[in-house]
Amino acid sequence: MTSRSFLPLVLAGAIAMGGVTLVAGPADAARPERTVPVRLLTINDLHGNLEPPSGSASRILDPKGPLVDADGKLTGIVGGKYSIAGGAAYLATHLKQHTGRNTMVVAAGDLIGASPLISAAYHDEPTLDVLGQMGLKASSAGNHEFDEGYTELQRLMKGGCHPVDGCSPAGEWEGTDFDFLGANVLKERNDRYALPPYFVKSVNGVKVGFIGLVTATTPTIVSSSGIQGLKFTEEVAAANKVSRLLARQGVKAQVVLVHEGDQVTPNQDPSACSVTPGNGSRIASGLDPQVDVVVSGHSHQAYVCKTTDPAGQPRYYTQGSSFGRVLTQIDFQVDKRTRDVVRSTVAAANHIVTRTVAEDRAVADSVALWKARSADIANKQVGRITAEIGITAAPSGELPLGNLIADSQLEATRTGGNAQIAFMNPGGVRAPLTHPGSPAGEGDGVVTYGEAFTVQPFNNLTQVITLTGAQLKTVLEQQFVGGPNNQAFTKILQPSSNFTYTYSRSAPWGSKVSAMKIDGVAVTDTQSIRVAVNNFLVGGGDAFAELKNGTDLWSGPLDIDAFVDYLGKHSPVAPPATDRITVVD
Ligand SMILES: [Zn+2]
């Protein structure tokens, strides 16, 4: 176990070091080598994908791969060259196959959070368990590591049972053998580090320092209640401060693990570098020249880039896609005399985690065990319904279940976020709640957690923004094709029960929406309205560009939690009427 305590930076006279467990290379007694080879194998954005992901989440562009269609099915005829990739048991095999001299596995965040039920069922202990088996040594924190809050992240690192749900069937959680690092995560109260800012590993007498960073935008993309009292500072300055400290301690070989990244040109080879310069590039090029390699994440893209550091030297900047589909191999030599990385020796490549290798038996067994355990949670009753709540659209475009979800999101955001109305994107309502019963039910309208999760599987956040009445009207106009937002087809947002309006089928775009009312009171152009939508919509998802112009963003609970709470509190729940929107010709 690594030490769980760490000193504030100014006091850090000694550097915490993990035990040396690396494989030594063959000794050459006559001519001692002047450099030590080090290999990093890195992953990012696993998001609890212990089982092989399916559909588009399973595909990765691969110039050497077979031809597959859009669903990832092998066709050999049409489509692009892709490989089907991912799955913890395959990842473990690939990690072993790429393990050489002095190899260590590190990561760049979002390993947990927004996870499938197999991991989410036990607060991602399943994923952390499996990552421990794979020998992970350190990871930067990602925004999703804060999904359940800072206190919960600390529990996951240190051990103990969940304060509400208790222990998993595996017993008391032992904590992780690695730390989530955050050099830019501070306690507001005293500016001390809320997470260990770095991790140092000794490799055959040389030390390699890892500095962890999470995107400074984290407060806008995680639930605010979980990160109260924390601040997320600008990444480059935070890392450079630690870099200078490490250098003074003689740790000159430095790697930054940063949970922030860039977008790439579509359909590029996973090891190519064509990125749209964004926050990732800004950080990768701005970091102190003492930093030798930058491993990134967050944008779920695959690239192997060389940026230029402030001293004019080339410096690698990499990312390995998401969901365990790609691992990045980074090799370099550390000079024993200067203790620094010989920058000209750095080489990096992305490897696709194909499923053509044998599964790692131990990891496959663990995944199967957690799968069986997650059934207990999947079958847990969270509420009851009086009749099927479906996803067949009424003529207005309302889905009964869409309306219900909007109601649940309004209820979840009224108190903390002062929400007045809520909208749900129709495409995010993934499956109906059927009646009678469920696989675990007795034909009495029981809704299980697994069924609720199937309806709301994305782990989106409920958020609240302020719009004027005029902006709200623009948002509703943007539901229809023909506007400057290029809506591909008409998408009717699902409104909460206290919001009503009328749209005209025949009116031109921009004049379709009228008679907007909140709790029966007409909306004026200039009034401010607190509107609850999920983070996907706040980001302008589904071509709702006007939602990006909202102000005073507040983040609430995950949509699945809001939904489950609502079902529990209002059981038995009847299908809501689809009378919130009036349609005229
Ligand atoms: Zn992220």
PDB file of N, CA, C and O and ligand atoms in Angstrom, residues 45 110 143-144 259 298, ligand 1:
ATOM      1  N   ASP A  45      -9.885   7.034 -19.137  1.00  0.00           N
ATOM      2  CA  ASP A  45     -11.324   7.010 -19.425  1.00  0.00           C
ATOM      3  C   ASP A  45     -11.887   5.600 -19.595  1.00  0.00           C
ATOM      4  O   ASP A  45     -12.682   5.345 -20.496  1.00  0.00           O
ATOM      5  N   ASP A 110     -10.769   9.345 -15.028  1.00  0.00           N
ATOM      6  CA  ASP A 110     -12.076   8.830 -15.454  1.00  0.00           C
ATOM      7  C   ASP A 110     -12.050   7.309 -15.604  1.00  0.00           C
ATOM      8  O   ASP A 110     -12.678   6.754 -16.500  1.00  0.00           O
ATOM      9  N   ASN A 143     -12.549  14.189 -13.828  1.00  0.00           N
ATOM     10  CA  ASN A 143     -13.775  14.792 -13.288  1.00  0.00           C
ATOM     11  C   ASN A 143     -14.727  13.727 -12.761  1.00  0.00           C
ATOM     12  O   ASN A 143     -15.373  13.903 -11.724  1.00  0.00           O
ATOM     13  N   HIS A 144     -14.809  12.590 -13.451  1.00  0.00           N
ATOM     14  CA  HIS A 144     -15.767  11.564 -13.023  1.00  0.00           C
ATOM     15  C   HIS A 144     -15.365  10.869 -11.726  1.00  0.00           C
ATOM     16  O   HIS A 144     -16.217  10.243 -11.099  1.00  0.00           O
ATOM     17  N   HIS A 259      -5.924  14.839 -16.864  1.00  0.00           N
ATOM     18  CA  HIS A 259      -7.256  14.501 -17.356  1.00  0.00           C
ATOM     19  C   HIS A 259      -7.855  15.711 -18.079  1.00  0.00           C
ATOM     20  O   HIS A 259      -8.734  16.411 -17.563  1.00  0.00           O
ATOM     21  N   HIS A 298      -9.799  12.438 -21.077  1.00  0.00           N
ATOM     22  CA  HIS A 298     -10.999  13.265 -21.004  1.00  0.00           C
ATOM     23  C   HIS A 298     -11.754  13.400 -22.313  1.00  0.00           C
ATOM     24  O   HIS A 298     -12.977  13.410 -22.324  1.00  0.00           O
TER      25      HIS A 298
HETATM   26 ZN    ZN B   1     -13.435  13.435 -18.147  1.00  0.00          ZN
END
